[in-house]
Amino acid sequence: MNHFLEISELSRQQIDSLLKTALMFKQQNSYPAYPSHPVAFLFYENSTRTRVSFEMAAKHLSMPTIHLDMASSSESKGETIEDTLENLAAMGIKQAVVRHQQNGIQQRLAQQLGPKIHIINAGDGTQGHPSQALLDLMTILEKKPNVSQLKVAILGNIRHSRVANSFQHIAKTMGIGELVLIAPEVWQPEIIHYGQSTTQLSEGLANADVIMCLRVQRERLEDSDQMDLNFYRNHYALTAKHLSYAKPDAMVMHPGPMNRGIEIDDEIADGPQSVILKQVSNGVYARMAIFDALVRG
Ligand code: CP
C-alpha cells in the first residue's frame, strides 16, 4: 500500500489485514517505533476526532508529527497544495494526512507526487472518509462479527455524507448482509454504491442490528437542500421511539460531531446501546494500522 485514499480501492484481504493489526495494537501496550517516518497534518477543514486520533496514533508509533496551520502557511501567499507537499517531502516528511473540502483531491495529489510522500485521506468533501469506515467496521465486528447476517441502517443526510459513502464501499467489500440508507427525500443519495435506500424510517430500522446516525451537516447544505429541522426531528431523529423499531440489542453509532437534540437524543447517545465513544477509541488503533501499513509498504 503506497497511499490510503479510498476504501473502495482496498481488497477484502487488505481490509482484514488492517483490522487484524488494529486489534493487535488495541490488545498490546508495546508498539513498533518509526522515528524516521515524520508525518505532517494538513487539515483544510475543522476536525477533532480524526485529527487527534491520527496524532495519537503517530505518537504511539514514535513518528514525529508536524501540524501545518493552513491559515498561516505559505499557501496564503499563493503556493499550491502540490508545492507545499513537494516541499514537505524535500524536508523529509514521509506521510501526509490531508483533510480537504474538495472531492478527490487526495487522489490527484497521490498521482502527482507518486512515491515521494504517502498521502492519507482524512476526509474529502462529500466523497470519502476511508479511515472512518475502517474504525466503524472494527467497532461493529468487535460486537457482531458475523457480517453476512447483519442488517446495518445508516440514518440521516446520506446525500452529503462521506461517512455513508465510504461505509457503503466497505460493506460491499466485506459482504455485510443488508445495508439500508434512510433519509428524507431531499437527502436521498444520488448514487448508491451498496444497499438500498428508503424514506421510511420504521421500515429501514426494522430488525436492524446496527444503526449509524449521521450528523445534519448544516455547513454543506445548499438552499435547495434545506429542510425544516422540526420535521426532521419528528420523522428521522434517533429517539427512544424510533430506536424501538430496531433489534433490542442494536448498536447505536455516530461518527461525530453530534448535534444533540437534532439528529440524536441525549438518552440514546449516552444510553446502553451507544458505542459512539468506542468508535472514537478504536479510531486511534485503526489509524495506527494505516500508518504501520504505509511504513511497511
Ligand atoms: N468523524 C469525524 O470525522 O469527526 P471529526 O470531524 O471531528 O474529525
PDB file of N, CA and C in Angstrom, residues 81-115:
ATOM      1  N   ILE A  81      -1.096  23.475  -3.151  1.00  0.00           N
ATOM      2  CA  ILE A  81      -1.009  22.350  -2.212  1.00  0.00           C
ATOM      3  C   ILE A  81       0.030  21.328  -2.699  1.00  0.00           C
ATOM      4  N   GLU A  82       0.160  21.193  -4.036  1.00  0.00           N
ATOM      5  CA  GLU A  82       1.163  20.269  -4.587  1.00  0.00           C
ATOM      6  C   GLU A  82       2.570  20.727  -4.184  1.00  0.00           C
ATOM      7  N   ASP A  83       2.843  22.051  -4.355  1.00  0.00           N
ATOM      8  CA  ASP A  83       4.161  22.578  -3.993  1.00  0.00           C
ATOM      9  C   ASP A  83       4.400  22.459  -2.488  1.00  0.00           C
ATOM     10  N   THR A  84       3.368  22.693  -1.721  1.00  0.00           N
ATOM     11  CA  THR A  84       3.519  22.543  -0.257  1.00  0.00           C
ATOM     12  C   THR A  84       3.982  21.123   0.062  1.00  0.00           C
ATOM     13  N   LEU A  85       3.319  20.129  -0.545  1.00  0.00           N
ATOM     14  CA  LEU A  85       3.661  18.731  -0.240  1.00  0.00           C
ATOM     15  C   LEU A  85       5.041  18.371  -0.801  1.00  0.00           C
ATOM     16  N   GLU A  86       5.393  18.893  -1.991  1.00  0.00           N
ATOM     17  CA  GLU A  86       6.740  18.666  -2.546  1.00  0.00           C
ATOM     18  C   GLU A  86       7.794  19.166  -1.552  1.00  0.00           C
ATOM     19  N   ASN A  87       7.534  20.344  -0.981  1.00  0.00           N
ATOM     20  CA  ASN A  87       8.490  20.929  -0.039  1.00  0.00           C
ATOM     21  C   ASN A  87       8.564  20.130   1.251  1.00  0.00           C
ATOM     22  N   LEU A  88       7.405  19.654   1.721  1.00  0.00           N
ATOM     23  CA  LEU A  88       7.418  18.818   2.935  1.00  0.00           C
ATOM     24  C   LEU A  88       8.214  17.536   2.684  1.00  0.00           C
ATOM     25  N   ALA A  89       8.001  16.939   1.503  1.00  0.00           N
ATOM     26  CA  ALA A  89       8.738  15.714   1.164  1.00  0.00           C
ATOM     27  C   ALA A  89      10.242  15.998   1.105  1.00  0.00           C
ATOM     28  N   ALA A  90      10.603  17.163   0.546  1.00  0.00           N
ATOM     29  CA  ALA A  90      12.029  17.514   0.437  1.00  0.00           C
ATOM     30  C   ALA A  90      12.667  17.692   1.811  1.00  0.00           C
ATOM     31  N   MET A  91      11.839  18.028   2.808  1.00  0.00           N
ATOM     32  CA  MET A  91      12.370  18.189   4.177  1.00  0.00           C
ATOM     33  C   MET A  91      12.334  16.874   4.954  1.00  0.00           C
ATOM     34  N   GLY A  92      11.895  15.807   4.307  1.00  0.00           N
ATOM     35  CA  GLY A  92      11.952  14.501   4.961  1.00  0.00           C
ATOM     36  C   GLY A  92      10.644  13.985   5.520  1.00  0.00           C
ATOM     37  N   ILE A  93       9.540  14.709   5.266  1.00  0.00           N
ATOM     38  CA  ILE A  93       8.232  14.199   5.711  1.00  0.00           C
ATOM     39  C   ILE A  93       7.882  12.978   4.862  1.00  0.00           C
ATOM     40  N   LYS A  94       7.471  11.899   5.528  1.00  0.00           N
ATOM     41  CA  LYS A  94       7.210  10.647   4.800  1.00  0.00           C
ATOM     42  C   LYS A  94       5.714  10.407   4.543  1.00  0.00           C
ATOM     43  N   GLN A  95       4.875  10.932   5.448  1.00  0.00           N
ATOM     44  CA  GLN A  95       3.434  10.708   5.277  1.00  0.00           C
ATOM     45  C   GLN A  95       2.694  12.030   5.517  1.00  0.00           C
ATOM     46  N   ALA A  96       1.621  12.239   4.779  1.00  0.00           N
ATOM     47  CA  ALA A  96       0.825  13.457   4.961  1.00  0.00           C
ATOM     48  C   ALA A  96      -0.642  13.084   5.114  1.00  0.00           C
ATOM     49  N   VAL A  97      -1.221  13.514   6.220  1.00  0.00           N
ATOM     50  CA  VAL A  97      -2.645  13.271   6.485  1.00  0.00           C
ATOM     51  C   VAL A  97      -3.395  14.522   6.036  1.00  0.00           C
ATOM     52  N   VAL A  98      -4.265  14.357   5.024  1.00  0.00           N
ATOM     53  CA  VAL A  98      -4.895  15.531   4.398  1.00  0.00           C
ATOM     54  C   VAL A  98      -6.412  15.439   4.508  1.00  0.00           C
ATOM     55  N   ARG A  99      -7.009  16.479   5.076  1.00  0.00           N
ATOM     56  CA  ARG A  99      -8.472  16.641   5.027  1.00  0.00           C
ATOM     57  C   ARG A  99      -8.752  17.880   4.199  1.00  0.00           C
ATOM     58  N   HIS A 100      -9.673  17.746   3.264  1.00  0.00           N
ATOM     59  CA  HIS A 100      -9.929  18.860   2.336  1.00  0.00           C
ATOM     60  C   HIS A 100     -11.391  18.859   1.922  1.00  0.00           C
ATOM     61  N   GLN A 101     -11.895  20.045   1.613  1.00  0.00           N
ATOM     62  CA  GLN A 101     -13.303  20.175   1.216  1.00  0.00           C
ATOM     63  C   GLN A 101     -13.549  19.750  -0.227  1.00  0.00           C
ATOM     64  N   GLN A 102     -12.467  19.560  -1.001  1.00  0.00           N
ATOM     65  CA  GLN A 102     -12.625  19.236  -2.432  1.00  0.00           C
ATOM     66  C   GLN A 102     -12.639  17.722  -2.642  1.00  0.00           C
ATOM     67  N   ASN A 103     -13.675  17.218  -3.302  1.00  0.00           N
ATOM     68  CA  ASN A 103     -13.750  15.780  -3.579  1.00  0.00           C
ATOM     69  C   ASN A 103     -12.546  15.331  -4.401  1.00  0.00           C
ATOM     70  N   GLY A 104     -11.931  14.235  -4.003  1.00  0.00           N
ATOM     71  CA  GLY A 104     -10.911  13.593  -4.828  1.00  0.00           C
ATOM     72  C   GLY A 104      -9.550  14.249  -4.830  1.00  0.00           C
ATOM     73  N   ILE A 105      -9.324  15.262  -4.000  1.00  0.00           N
ATOM     74  CA  ILE A 105      -8.040  15.975  -4.092  1.00  0.00           C
ATOM     75  C   ILE A 105      -6.867  15.084  -3.659  1.00  0.00           C
ATOM     76  N   GLN A 106      -7.111  14.212  -2.685  1.00  0.00           N
ATOM     77  CA  GLN A 106      -6.003  13.346  -2.238  1.00  0.00           C
ATOM     78  C   GLN A 106      -5.562  12.399  -3.347  1.00  0.00           C
ATOM     79  N   GLN A 107      -6.513  11.900  -4.145  1.00  0.00           N
ATOM     80  CA  GLN A 107      -6.159  11.024  -5.270  1.00  0.00           C
ATOM     81  C   GLN A 107      -5.297  11.781  -6.268  1.00  0.00           C
ATOM     82  N   ARG A 108      -5.684  13.019  -6.556  1.00  0.00           N
ATOM     83  CA  ARG A 108      -4.924  13.824  -7.514  1.00  0.00           C
ATOM     84  C   ARG A 108      -3.505  14.062  -6.986  1.00  0.00           C
ATOM     85  N   LEU A 109      -3.392  14.380  -5.700  1.00  0.00           N
ATOM     86  CA  LEU A 109      -2.076  14.637  -5.107  1.00  0.00           C
ATOM     87  C   LEU A 109      -1.208  13.382  -5.155  1.00  0.00           C
ATOM     88  N   ALA A 110      -1.817  12.239  -4.850  1.00  0.00           N
ATOM     89  CA  ALA A 110      -1.053  10.982  -4.855  1.00  0.00           C
ATOM     90  C   ALA A 110      -0.533  10.689  -6.259  1.00  0.00           C
ATOM     91  N   GLN A 111      -1.358  10.960  -7.283  1.00  0.00           N
ATOM     92  CA  GLN A 111      -0.907  10.722  -8.669  1.00  0.00           C
ATOM     93  C   GLN A 111       0.253  11.650  -9.018  1.00  0.00           C
ATOM     94  N   GLN A 112       0.163  12.906  -8.583  1.00  0.00           N
ATOM     95  CA  GLN A 112       1.189  13.877  -8.962  1.00  0.00           C
ATOM     96  C   GLN A 112       2.488  13.661  -8.185  1.00  0.00           C
ATOM     97  N   LEU A 113       2.374  13.290  -6.928  1.00  0.00           N
ATOM     98  CA  LEU A 113       3.566  13.199  -6.087  1.00  0.00           C
ATOM     99  C   LEU A 113       4.183  11.809  -6.084  1.00  0.00           C
ATOM    100  N   GLY A 114       3.416  10.823  -6.512  1.00  0.00           N
ATOM    101  CA  GLY A 114       3.941   9.453  -6.600  1.00  0.00           C
ATOM    102  C   GLY A 114       4.475   8.965  -5.280  1.00  0.00           C
ATOM    103  N   PRO A 115       5.655   8.325  -5.308  1.00  0.00           N
ATOM    104  CA  PRO A 115       6.142   7.701  -4.074  1.00  0.00           C
ATOM    105  C   PRO A 115       6.895   8.650  -3.135  1.00  0.00           C
TER     106      PRO A 115
END
